[in-house]
Amino acid sequence: MDISTKPVFSFSLNYKVFEKLVTCGKYDGIHSCLTMVTTADKILIHTPHKRYGLQNSKLSISEIKNDIALLNMNFPIRAIVAGRLKKDDERDILVVGSPSHVLAYHVDENCNMFQRDFHEGVRSAVIGSYASNPGNTLVVGGNAVVRGYNHDGTEVLWLITAGSVVALLLIDIDKDGQNELIVGTDDGCIRIYKRETLLHEFTEGNEIQNLVALRPGQFMYSVKNGTIGMFEENVRMWRIKSKARATAMATYDILGCEAKQMIVGWKSGKLDVRDPRTGDVWFRMKMADFVCGIACNDYRGIGLLDLVIVTADGEIRGYTTPNVNMLTLHNIAEEEMSALLTQKQKLLLELKHYENNIKYNKEILSSTSESNLVQSVPDNVGIIPSNTRLQIGISTSYDSNDMNIDITVSTNNSTTIRAVLIFADQLFKEETLIAHLTKDVSRILIPLKTLKDNAQDIHIKAFVGYPSSVQFHVFELTRQLPKFAMYTIPHNLTGSPKSVSYINTLRMKDGPGGCYVEFRISERLKRICIWVNQNFLLPSDIEYMTSDADATELKLNLISLRTAKSVCLHFSYDGKTRFYTEDIGLAGDLVQSLVQFLNIDNMNSTACFPVVYDEVRDLFQKLQGLQDTEKQINSEIVEHINQIKSHLIRAEDARYYNGEDVIKYHNEMMATNEDLVKSYKIRLVNTNEIQQALKRIHGILYNASRLRAGTFAAAMIGRFKEALKTNNIDAVLKIIELGEM
């Protein structure tokens, strides 16, 4: 649309700003202050309506502009957020997250409210009302863990998840009057929690970078690969892929149409205003640098919210809601008519091609055999027989040297395939695979391997013609890949359905092993067969036939196409169910898929994973050693700092009394400083190893909780928390095994 708007204010701070480290708060309860992270581990607070007179080692006033205050943090900053924590205090608190701790800082009083260790490393933070907690809650995300704190720093929430938590959002998704917590992780998952219970889980193709509330029950998201989209409750309404990456998102009525629009800032420097219902772009703006953050606040102090945009080079632009509807200022009917005329021209051209194809089919095919068709038709005419069909086959191959999912694309006649394009959001690194053939064939086989067990749609386009064709027909088809397509029966079976009794006779080379999860369900084997057929890519379907009336169990022996290891699913007629696998994550995925299909609300299980138990013991021992090393390094750093202070004092004294010793003390101070830098580097490596160990431990505990459903899974989280507080390894292993202490 031909729409333009001008900023109501624009200026430059002349400071570099970092992506996603921008927020806005009313630290005195009245005036809005723009807050952002700049170089040298400093936080810049732009205060156009207030001057901070207090000044100490942490807060200082800029020498360039007196409306800029700088906070010297002296540690790497990973997340910042501003908001009210105290119920009876109108002043916002600035929360700063680092790789080792989280700090709640009272800017107006220039003091710390509380500081808590966060060994998992802070990656994101949000402040708001959560569940039935009194007042607001500070929710902090790190490596595979989410913690919540009240106004005095007391921990009121503890969740474990898979992957690092890089985006958080508090929103009433089910419209019950209480906010739910939406978690975005670097493994491409969006999870919705209600208190400690996981409500929904969605998978995207890459790291989730932004989560923004649209209205109750609706939220927007952006992915690192350039995808943006919108969910309404647990349904994805739309999704759009872009070449650039979205760096910031917000909602604001910049068009004056009494409804908020999507504001999306991109790495390319563009700023989009989109229709939240469809994702269509209404108009774009171009910034000098990419957008680091977008805030909505009363920045001018006139009682109206402004849209404040911050770029990487420190440029600030503010926009306000216009008094007139910008959408009505231009002729929408003309735009729609122009779009319809363009579409009409495309359809007419397509119709012309179809008419030419029909013409040649009638005139030439009636007197020419298909084998001579290519010689009878000019090269610039893309004619193919009217009965040409594209056939798609998806199967598995499990030879020792070839264990893949095979996609076969073929035609039903002598036409050839020049190229095949396969699009799948989570299947390929760049989301698209193009197979361009150097020779003319009517059948092509494309081997694939999925990295994760996710159901996904595969969109296939094939260029079909003849060897001498210049123009090709494009066939488009969509097929769905089941969730557990990478697991198959290692036997040659025909395509006809097989009975349960026949499947039970198929054995494996290796036994089921000693790792399993066991639980009970009240369901018929016929329903179990339906679940298997929907979620696995087997050579033939499994049907509960009349000959299976006496069958008391279903033993499905599978092999993993990734690891070549055995996976056995054992369903008994009395409801006893066992899944044999060494992968506790796969066991959790199988359990969750089955309970969702059978609509089971609550279910406990018994787990036996000796390999995982050994890994947990090794991780706890490694973690204990790393923590002891950290204490030793910290004491050495304190000792080095004290030595440097002593050398400095002696050098100053020598300057007055014995000038010959000045150089000596300075050299000693430089040597000690080098030792101090080495200690800092060692501590950094040690801290990273601690975070990786904690992340793996939390990942195992999260997978263990997925072996249960409903209240049993939620109760495990609290038990894990109590066991981890005392480093009770035996209690942790017992909870993994039985779901309780």
XYZ file of C-alpha atoms in Angstrom:
741
model
C 0.000 0.000 0.000
C 1.096 3.544 -0.704
C 1.131 4.712 2.929
C 3.728 6.869 4.624
C 4.074 8.231 8.132
C 6.547 10.590 9.734
C 8.120 10.267 13.179
C 7.051 12.686 15.904
C 10.610 12.704 17.237
C 13.955 11.472 16.006
C 17.463 11.733 17.414
C 20.689 9.780 17.788
C 22.383 8.722 21.013
C 25.740 8.076 19.296
C 26.091 4.788 21.158
C 26.162 1.274 19.777
C 23.154 -0.801 20.861
C 22.912 -4.585 21.053
C 20.068 -6.668 19.636
C 17.208 -7.707 21.976
C 18.811 -5.782 24.862
C 16.359 -2.875 24.813
C 13.585 -2.144 27.302
C 11.669 0.792 28.774
C 10.714 1.493 32.374
C 9.272 4.116 34.688
C 11.943 3.945 37.358
C 10.467 6.850 39.318
C 6.892 5.696 38.660
C 6.151 8.664 36.353
C 8.662 9.221 33.556
C 9.442 6.666 30.841
C 13.132 5.943 30.373
C 14.559 4.087 27.405
C 17.107 1.499 28.553
C 19.559 -0.410 26.380
C 22.870 -2.237 26.569
C 25.878 -0.642 24.924
C 29.584 -1.448 24.704
C 31.921 -2.180 27.638
C 29.210 -3.945 29.676
C 27.304 -0.719 30.258
C 23.588 -0.022 30.384
C 22.467 3.279 28.886
C 19.406 4.952 30.376
C 17.999 7.838 28.361
C 16.025 10.090 30.707
C 14.615 13.076 28.770
C 12.319 14.176 31.619
C 14.489 13.556 34.686
C 18.102 14.087 35.713
C 19.720 11.598 38.069
C 21.758 13.482 40.648
C 23.075 10.396 42.450
C 26.367 9.093 41.205
C 28.599 6.265 42.400
C 30.750 3.459 40.999
C 27.713 1.922 39.259
C 25.646 4.900 38.036
C 27.302 7.802 36.232
C 26.069 10.732 34.158
C 27.297 10.941 30.577
C 29.757 13.742 29.912
C 28.334 14.178 26.414
C 24.612 14.527 27.266
C 23.214 15.101 30.731
C 19.996 13.227 29.879
C 21.958 9.984 29.560
C 22.911 7.900 32.576
C 25.275 4.938 32.324
C 25.234 1.880 34.555
C 28.616 0.147 34.827
C 27.839 -3.541 35.314
C 31.362 -4.995 34.934
C 29.988 -8.335 33.759
C 28.599 -9.620 30.435
C 24.920 -8.768 29.988
C 22.671 -11.385 28.390
C 19.176 -10.032 29.130
C 17.453 -6.936 30.522
C 13.832 -6.218 31.376
C 12.023 -3.511 33.343
C 8.780 -3.841 35.272
C 7.012 -3.580 38.605
C 7.792 -6.236 41.184
C 6.426 -4.745 44.399
C 2.642 -4.639 44.518
C 2.449 -1.301 46.364
C 5.302 0.411 44.471
C 4.634 2.182 41.165
C 8.327 2.325 40.306
C 9.773 -0.148 37.843
C 12.762 -2.348 38.633
C 15.553 -3.005 36.134
C 16.506 -6.688 35.946
C 19.874 -7.604 34.446
C 20.868 -11.168 33.565
C 24.449 -12.404 33.211
C 26.061 -15.824 32.558
C 26.322 -16.420 36.323
C 23.574 -14.486 38.133
C 20.452 -12.335 37.890
C 20.368 -8.844 39.416
C 17.274 -6.767 40.306
C 18.389 -3.123 40.434
C 16.397 -0.184 41.771
C 17.399 2.650 39.435
C 15.552 5.403 41.324
C 17.242 4.569 44.627
C 20.467 3.435 42.934
C 20.694 0.203 44.901
C 20.337 -3.562 44.439
C 17.002 -5.124 45.407
C 18.376 -8.648 45.244
C 20.925 -10.756 43.411
C 20.605 -14.507 42.854
C 23.065 -17.010 41.435
C 22.020 -18.485 38.094
C 24.617 -21.088 37.172
C 22.702 -22.151 34.056
C 23.347 -18.724 32.509
C 20.587 -16.171 31.899
C 19.309 -16.037 28.307
C 15.946 -14.234 28.689
C 13.691 -12.575 31.269
C 10.149 -11.234 31.605
C 8.118 -9.580 34.384
C 4.364 -10.007 34.799
C 1.526 -11.767 36.544
C 1.791 -15.552 36.474
C -0.758 -18.115 37.638
C -2.107 -17.249 41.097
C 1.138 -15.808 42.488
C 0.499 -12.585 44.474
C 1.941 -9.551 42.710
C 4.185 -9.783 39.683
C 6.741 -12.505 39.071
C 10.194 -12.214 37.526
C 10.598 -15.189 35.185
C 14.169 -15.920 34.035
C 15.190 -18.460 31.402
C 18.565 -20.160 31.050
C 20.063 -23.400 29.763
C 17.184 -25.915 29.987
C 15.689 -24.246 33.079
C 13.168 -21.534 33.973
C 13.091 -19.875 37.394
C 10.614 -17.421 38.882
C 11.235 -14.877 41.681
C 8.947 -12.598 43.682
C 9.765 -9.033 44.790
C 12.247 -10.086 47.503
C 14.063 -12.679 45.385
C 12.328 -15.762 46.765
C 12.126 -18.536 44.186
C 8.456 -19.272 43.401
C 8.821 -21.152 40.102
C 11.182 -23.830 38.796
C 10.744 -25.594 35.462
C 13.019 -27.782 33.404
C 12.830 -27.915 29.640
C 14.876 -29.015 26.656
C 17.242 -26.500 25.066
C 18.239 -23.003 26.131
C 15.344 -20.653 26.882
C 15.917 -17.643 24.598
C 12.416 -16.091 24.605
C 9.688 -15.754 27.259
C 6.151 -14.385 27.233
C 3.383 -14.126 29.846
C -0.101 -14.097 28.303
C -3.579 -15.427 29.064
C -3.644 -17.981 26.258
C -6.754 -19.915 27.380
C -8.695 -16.773 28.473
C -9.306 -17.961 32.036
C -8.123 -14.735 33.654
C -4.628 -16.055 34.542
C -1.468 -15.758 32.492
C 0.272 -18.777 31.064
C 4.007 -18.935 30.374
C 5.197 -19.342 26.780
C 8.781 -20.554 26.401
C 10.835 -20.388 23.195
C 14.038 -22.435 23.026
C 17.065 -22.650 20.767
C 16.040 -26.141 19.595
C 13.045 -24.621 17.775
C 10.273 -25.467 20.257
C 7.484 -23.277 21.623
C 6.041 -24.628 24.871
C 3.037 -23.304 26.791
C 2.969 -23.907 30.555
C 0.119 -23.458 32.981
C 1.804 -23.360 36.363
C 4.097 -26.430 36.219
C 2.019 -28.324 33.650
C 2.926 -28.400 29.952
C -0.225 -27.570 27.956
C 1.004 -27.453 24.357
C 4.212 -27.895 22.404
C 4.951 -26.724 18.857
C 8.055 -27.258 16.749
C 9.589 -24.795 14.307
C 12.594 -25.210 12.070
C 15.105 -23.154 14.043
C 15.765 -21.089 17.169
C 12.784 -19.123 18.504
C 13.974 -15.532 18.907
C 10.952 -13.359 19.731
C 7.588 -13.904 21.434
C 5.144 -10.970 21.581
C 1.546 -10.810 22.817
C -1.008 -9.622 20.274
C -4.246 -9.821 22.249
C -5.648 -12.316 24.803
C -5.229 -15.784 23.338
C -2.986 -14.617 20.466
C 0.777 -14.188 20.222
C 3.369 -13.596 17.525
C 6.729 -15.276 17.140
C 9.845 -15.088 15.005
C 12.408 -17.752 14.136
C 16.111 -17.390 13.406
C 15.664 -18.682 9.832
C 13.466 -15.683 8.918
C 10.037 -17.155 9.675
C 7.377 -15.114 11.461
C 3.896 -16.273 12.406
C 0.926 -15.993 14.724
C -0.805 -18.447 17.050
C -4.327 -18.246 18.369
C -4.463 -20.435 21.469
C -2.927 -23.713 20.226
C -3.535 -23.193 16.488
C -1.040 -21.609 14.099
C -3.056 -19.132 12.037
C -0.367 -18.270 9.510
C 3.364 -18.393 8.910
C 5.535 -16.434 6.459
C 9.166 -17.052 5.494
C 11.550 -14.213 4.650
C 15.148 -14.067 3.482
C 16.096 -11.683 6.298
C 15.814 -12.352 10.034
C 13.367 -10.572 12.322
C 15.298 -8.805 15.096
C 12.432 -7.112 16.989
C 8.630 -7.302 17.168
C 5.843 -5.270 18.776
C 2.158 -4.361 18.399
C 0.954 -0.779 17.917
C -1.766 1.123 16.095
C 0.432 3.171 13.767
C -2.324 3.517 11.128
C -5.063 4.925 13.346
C -7.555 2.174 12.490
C -8.457 1.405 16.153
C -6.758 -1.996 16.020
C -3.111 -2.821 16.647
C -0.861 -3.870 13.790
C 2.233 -6.063 13.810
C 5.461 -4.064 13.827
C 8.421 -6.167 12.686
C 12.029 -4.988 12.486
C 14.441 -6.902 10.250
C 18.181 -7.457 10.098
C 18.163 -5.805 6.660
C 17.073 -2.496 8.240
C 13.465 -2.663 7.054
C 10.505 -2.108 9.343
C 7.202 -3.777 8.378
C 3.671 -2.892 9.401
C 1.578 -6.036 8.903
C -2.006 -7.167 9.203
C -2.041 -9.486 12.259
C -4.902 -11.541 10.788
C -3.025 -12.623 7.649
C 0.554 -11.358 7.939
C 0.169 -9.223 4.804
C 2.423 -6.151 4.619
C 0.580 -2.831 4.698
C 3.653 -0.663 4.334
C 7.406 -0.634 4.966
C 9.991 1.828 6.228
C 13.751 1.772 5.788
C 16.105 2.455 8.679
C 19.796 3.379 8.468
C 20.751 0.267 10.475
C 18.950 -2.864 11.652
C 16.349 -2.616 14.416
C 17.620 -3.735 17.852
C 14.459 -3.163 19.850
C 10.937 -1.737 19.766
C 9.165 -0.295 22.814
C 5.694 1.169 23.392
C 5.555 3.817 26.122
C 4.629 7.398 26.973
C 8.062 8.648 26.003
C 7.030 12.292 25.544
C 5.156 12.414 28.862
C 1.860 13.583 27.341
C -0.292 10.644 28.395
C -0.179 8.854 25.011
C 1.780 5.736 24.088
C 4.426 6.167 21.416
C 6.099 3.537 19.260
C 9.838 3.906 19.936
C 12.249 2.211 17.529
C 15.928 1.732 18.383
C 18.544 0.805 15.775
C 22.022 -0.663 16.197
C 23.761 2.667 15.590
C 21.795 4.395 18.372
C 19.161 6.126 16.222
C 15.817 6.623 18.019
C 12.557 7.233 16.175
C 9.158 7.768 17.737
C 5.782 7.353 16.039
C 2.304 8.047 17.374
C -1.202 6.955 16.448
C -2.658 9.382 13.842
C -6.034 11.037 14.340
C -7.377 9.694 11.038
C -7.491 6.196 9.618
C -4.544 5.972 7.209
C -6.176 3.057 5.385
C -9.032 5.309 4.217
C -6.770 8.052 2.813
C -5.965 6.142 -0.347
C -8.237 4.396 -2.802
C -8.388 0.800 -1.643
C -10.730 -0.100 -4.532
C -8.093 0.934 -7.084
C -5.469 -1.216 -5.403
C -7.785 -4.208 -5.313
C -8.744 -3.657 -8.962
C -5.063 -3.452 -9.953
C -4.329 -6.695 -8.072
C -7.282 -8.408 -9.748
C -6.163 -7.246 -13.209
C -2.658 -8.599 -12.579
C -4.106 -11.898 -11.481
C -6.343 -11.916 -14.549
C -3.340 -11.513 -16.859
C -1.571 -14.439 -15.164
C -4.646 -16.635 -15.482
C -5.134 -15.698 -19.150
C -1.523 -16.617 -19.900
C -1.936 -19.901 -18.072
C -5.187 -20.578 -19.949
C -3.442 -19.916 -23.254
C -0.810 -22.523 -22.420
C -3.517 -25.035 -21.544
C -5.341 -24.313 -24.817
C -2.137 -24.877 -26.794
C -1.592 -28.121 -24.959
C -5.155 -29.293 -25.711
C -4.771 -28.257 -29.355
C -1.645 -30.340 -29.878
C -3.119 -33.242 -27.946
C -6.100 -33.324 -30.321
C -4.262 -32.692 -33.595
C -1.043 -34.605 -33.043
C -1.821 -37.361 -30.609
C -4.670 -38.556 -32.824
C -2.219 -39.287 -35.648
C 1.074 -39.678 -33.794
C 2.161 -42.256 -31.289
C 3.498 -41.094 -27.948
C 6.989 -42.313 -28.804
C 7.117 -39.944 -31.791
C 5.502 -37.034 -29.986
C 8.782 -35.375 -29.169
C 9.747 -35.217 -32.874
C 6.312 -33.885 -33.894
C 6.133 -30.939 -31.518
C 8.266 -27.772 -31.792
C 10.882 -27.348 -29.074
C 9.301 -24.160 -27.751
C 5.971 -25.842 -27.000
C 5.784 -27.623 -23.655
C 3.286 -30.283 -24.675
C 2.959 -33.542 -22.775
C 0.215 -36.199 -22.907
C -2.953 -35.086 -21.138
C -2.980 -38.224 -18.996
C 0.459 -37.538 -17.513
C 0.514 -38.021 -13.759
C 3.228 -37.504 -11.163
C 3.576 -40.410 -8.757
C 5.143 -39.990 -5.301
C 6.301 -42.866 -3.133
C 7.715 -42.611 0.404
C 9.358 -45.676 1.898
C 12.293 -46.737 4.061
C 15.491 -48.596 3.214
C 17.399 -50.408 5.956
C 20.413 -52.054 4.352
C 23.630 -51.926 6.344
C 25.037 -49.273 3.998
C 21.766 -47.542 3.136
C 19.429 -46.577 5.986
C 17.267 -43.710 4.772
C 13.810 -42.487 3.982
C 13.445 -42.793 0.205
C 11.238 -40.381 -1.738
C 10.527 -41.703 -5.226
C 9.247 -39.307 -7.890
C 8.149 -40.785 -11.240
C 5.798 -40.259 -14.167
C 3.319 -42.748 -15.601
C 4.554 -42.515 -19.215
C 7.658 -41.745 -21.272
C 7.884 -38.104 -20.157
C 11.051 -37.188 -18.256
C 11.752 -35.308 -15.055
C 14.188 -32.434 -15.466
C 14.298 -31.200 -11.827
C 12.634 -31.827 -8.459
C 12.250 -29.267 -5.679
C 11.363 -30.459 -2.172
C 10.378 -27.976 0.534
C 10.126 -29.069 4.172
C 10.364 -26.619 7.039
C 12.342 -28.853 9.409
C 13.888 -31.434 7.120
C 16.765 -29.552 5.470
C 19.204 -27.002 6.815
C 18.095 -24.419 4.259
C 14.510 -25.801 4.181
C 14.733 -26.665 0.461
C 16.353 -29.443 -1.564
C 16.748 -29.123 -5.343
C 17.648 -32.158 -7.465
C 18.617 -31.063 -11.002
C 19.233 -34.063 -13.238
C 22.001 -34.231 -15.810
C 20.275 -36.998 -17.773
C 16.680 -37.600 -18.787
C 14.867 -40.082 -16.547
C 11.270 -40.825 -15.704
C 12.029 -41.885 -12.140
C 14.219 -40.351 -9.460
C 14.961 -41.586 -5.921
C 15.936 -39.047 -3.248
C 17.303 -40.398 0.087
C 16.605 -38.356 3.221
C 17.256 -38.467 6.949
C 15.379 -36.434 9.543
C 17.270 -34.992 12.513
C 14.257 -34.917 14.835
C 11.103 -36.970 15.240
C 8.484 -34.500 14.021
C 5.510 -34.933 11.732
C 5.866 -32.563 8.787
C 4.469 -31.808 5.369
C 6.709 -32.312 2.340
C 5.906 -30.063 -0.631
C 7.191 -31.460 -3.928
C 7.469 -29.679 -7.271
C 8.650 -31.498 -10.404
C 9.462 -30.150 -13.891
C 8.088 -32.644 -16.423
C 8.593 -32.638 -20.192
C 10.661 -34.333 -22.905
C 14.459 -34.353 -23.442
C 14.251 -31.627 -26.099
C 11.619 -29.537 -24.307
C 12.296 -25.888 -23.598
C 9.129 -25.369 -21.556
C 8.178 -27.757 -18.752
C 5.011 -28.533 -16.860
C 5.245 -28.007 -13.101
C 3.516 -30.630 -10.986
C 2.910 -29.796 -7.326
C 2.062 -32.395 -4.688
C 2.130 -32.529 -0.895
C 2.783 -35.580 1.233
C 3.008 -35.932 5.005
C 5.928 -37.575 6.749
C 4.862 -39.377 9.967
C 6.374 -38.401 13.315
C 8.405 -41.611 13.718
C 9.309 -42.131 10.057
C 12.920 -42.989 10.967
C 11.882 -46.290 12.585
C 10.870 -49.248 10.453
C 10.405 -53.020 10.504
C 13.676 -54.644 9.295
C 11.919 -57.216 7.118
C 10.863 -57.321 3.489
C 7.084 -57.008 3.541
C 4.599 -56.553 0.739
C 2.297 -53.578 0.661
C -0.805 -55.495 1.733
C -1.887 -55.001 5.374
C -0.482 -57.466 7.879
C -2.260 -58.984 10.843
C -1.188 -58.565 14.462
C -0.417 -62.281 14.653
C 1.938 -62.040 11.668
C 3.729 -58.973 13.073
C 4.325 -60.849 16.340
C 6.264 -63.523 14.437
C 8.824 -61.016 13.102
C 11.899 -61.183 15.292
C 15.019 -59.053 15.517
C 18.688 -59.918 15.437
C 19.246 -58.252 18.800
C 17.044 -58.568 21.865
C 14.982 -55.654 23.211
C 17.691 -54.749 25.740
C 17.389 -53.750 29.376
C 16.257 -50.126 28.917
C 12.505 -49.589 28.884
C 9.531 -47.634 30.175
C 6.471 -49.527 31.420
C 2.917 -48.273 32.019
C -0.692 -49.377 31.763
C -3.414 -48.215 29.394
C -7.002 -49.313 28.929
C -7.292 -49.560 25.169
C -7.995 -52.193 22.527
C -5.258 -53.467 20.243
C -7.302 -52.231 17.271
C -6.843 -48.624 18.395
C -3.151 -49.235 19.019
C -2.797 -50.416 15.410
C -4.377 -47.170 14.200
C -1.838 -45.149 16.232
C 1.042 -47.191 14.813
C -0.136 -46.743 11.213
C -0.517 -42.973 11.647
C 2.852 -42.347 13.307
C 5.226 -44.823 11.639
C 6.364 -45.327 8.047
C 6.079 -49.105 7.847
C 6.338 -51.255 4.683
C 2.696 -52.254 5.204
C -0.088 -51.260 7.575
C -0.994 -53.328 10.608
C -4.638 -54.341 10.921
C -6.472 -56.112 13.704
C -8.145 -58.849 11.644
C -10.658 -61.546 12.527
C -7.788 -64.028 12.701
C -6.355 -61.964 15.578
C -9.291 -62.664 17.884
C -7.067 -64.848 20.042
C -4.098 -62.450 19.939
C -3.177 -61.270 23.442
C -0.380 -58.873 22.513
C 1.292 -56.806 19.813
C 5.083 -56.924 19.585
C 6.395 -54.367 17.141
C 10.139 -54.820 16.610
C 11.678 -51.803 14.867
C 15.101 -50.513 13.907
C 16.291 -46.901 14.004
C 17.506 -45.591 10.659
C 19.737 -43.086 12.489
C 21.571 -45.345 14.915
C 20.731 -48.874 13.648
C 19.637 -49.735 17.215
C 16.568 -51.766 18.113
C 13.319 -50.247 19.320
C 10.576 -52.581 20.560
C 6.967 -51.647 21.343
C 5.172 -54.293 23.365
C 1.396 -53.921 23.943
C -0.414 -56.555 26.040
C -4.135 -57.238 25.916
C -4.443 -56.512 29.664
C -3.115 -52.965 29.152
C 0.505 -53.526 30.189
C 2.746 -51.618 27.773
C 6.522 -51.527 27.436
C 8.690 -49.451 25.122
C 12.232 -50.829 24.837
C 14.863 -48.280 23.782
C 18.166 -46.910 25.061
C 17.117 -43.364 24.167
C 15.103 -41.856 27.034
C 14.178 -38.910 24.796
C 12.653 -41.245 22.196
C 10.802 -43.099 24.957
C 9.317 -39.791 26.128
C 8.266 -38.858 22.579
C 6.562 -42.243 22.128
C 4.726 -41.965 25.441
C 3.549 -38.400 24.761
C 2.378 -39.282 21.245
C 0.398 -42.267 22.532
C -1.263 -40.491 25.465
C -2.290 -37.589 23.209
C -3.785 -39.998 20.666
C -5.685 -41.890 23.375
C -6.660 -38.676 25.245
C -5.126 -39.855 28.524
C -5.017 -37.034 31.091
C -2.959 -38.611 33.884
C -0.585 -41.553 33.716
C 2.377 -42.763 35.764
C 5.065 -45.149 34.584
C 8.091 -47.120 35.689
C 11.375 -46.491 33.911
C 14.558 -48.538 33.710
C 17.468 -46.804 31.961
C 20.778 -48.014 33.485
C 22.816 -46.114 30.875
C 21.064 -42.873 31.837
C 21.574 -43.573 35.545
C 25.318 -43.964 34.995
C 25.406 -40.737 32.976
C 23.553 -38.843 35.719
C 26.041 -40.069 38.348
C 28.985 -39.064 36.138
C 27.453 -35.628 35.488
C 26.893 -34.963 39.193
C 30.462 -35.989 39.997
C 31.794 -33.804 37.206
C 29.610 -30.918 38.381
C 30.874 -31.259 41.944
C 34.470 -31.155 40.728
C 33.787 -28.119 38.541
C 32.123 -26.267 41.413
C 35.072 -27.010 43.706
C 37.406 -25.751 40.989
C 35.312 -22.587 40.671
C 35.669 -21.865 44.401
C 39.429 -22.350 44.184
C 39.704 -20.068 41.138
C 37.606 -17.379 42.841
C 39.877 -17.433 45.882
C 42.930 -17.123 43.611
C 41.358 -14.159 41.806
C 40.684 -12.418 45.132
C 44.285 -13.071 46.174
C 45.626 -11.660 42.877
C 43.460 -8.545 43.244
C 44.743 -7.950 46.779
C 48.344 -8.408 45.585
C 47.815 -5.869 42.799
C 46.444 -3.369 45.338
C 49.447 -3.995 47.583
C 51.914 -3.558 44.695
C 50.189 -0.324 43.686
C 50.406 1.100 47.213
C 54.089 0.139 47.488
C 54.830 1.707 44.098
C 53.209 4.972 45.231
C 55.185 4.916 48.476
C 58.409 4.219 46.564
C 57.721 7.235 44.403
C 58.087 9.463 47.457
C 60.757 7.628 49.460
C 62.771 5.375 47.133
C 62.347 6.006 43.457
C 64.518 3.030 42.474
C 61.833 0.511 43.653
C 59.010 2.024 41.576
C 59.854 0.003 38.464
C 60.275 -3.137 40.568
C 56.793 -2.876 42.080
C 55.228 -1.983 38.733
C 56.798 -5.073 37.131
C 55.496 -7.234 39.969
C 52.074 -5.671 39.520
C 52.108 -6.415 35.767
C 53.124 -10.050 36.397
C 50.319 -10.463 38.936
C 47.882 -8.896 36.509
C 48.846 -11.457 33.855
C 48.144 -14.225 36.379
C 44.797 -12.573 37.098
C 43.860 -12.559 33.395
C 44.786 -16.240 33.117
C 42.606 -17.036 36.133
C 39.682 -15.176 34.549
C 40.075 -17.197 31.332
C 40.219 -20.460 33.273
C 37.097 -19.456 35.217
C 35.291 -18.668 31.961
C 36.036 -22.145 30.574
C 35.036 -23.721 33.886
C 31.764 -21.761 33.925
C 30.913 -22.902 30.396
C 31.517 -26.525 31.397
C 29.270 -26.087 34.448
C 26.490 -24.696 32.249
C 26.813 -27.561 29.769
C 26.686 -30.154 32.574
C 23.615 -28.496 34.106
C 21.973 -28.292 30.702
C 22.484 -32.013 30.119
C 21.188 -32.881 33.618
C 18.090 -30.762 33.111
C 17.598 -32.310 29.678
C 17.609 -35.813 31.186
C 15.176 -34.766 33.915
C 12.894 -33.164 31.324
C 12.876 -36.357 29.251
C 12.137 -38.358 32.403
C 9.117 -36.163 33.130
C 7.831 -36.871 29.612
C 7.582 -40.563 30.531
C 4.525 -39.531 32.580
C 1.440 -37.472 31.814
C -0.691 -34.878 33.600
C -0.340 -34.418 37.352
C 2.277 -37.170 37.587
C 4.603 -35.275 35.226
C 3.999 -31.947 37.010
C 4.645 -33.460 40.452
C 7.998 -34.825 39.283
C 9.322 -31.311 38.645
C 8.814 -30.319 42.289
C 10.439 -33.544 43.496
C 13.430 -32.991 41.221
C 13.820 -29.487 42.638
C 13.920 -30.744 46.232
C 16.399 -33.495 45.367
C 18.722 -31.124 43.486
C 18.828 -28.679 46.390
C 20.593 -31.305 48.524
C 22.483 -32.978 45.626
C 20.704 -36.225 46.504
C 21.671 -38.347 43.497
C 19.892 -41.466 44.773
C 16.636 -39.513 45.133
C 16.999 -38.138 41.590
C 17.490 -41.643 40.165
C 14.521 -42.976 42.139
C 12.306 -40.180 40.794
C 13.420 -40.998 37.227
C 12.604 -44.652 37.833
C 9.309 -44.443 39.747
C 8.177 -40.846 39.334
C 8.315 -40.309 43.114
C 10.832 -40.304 45.964
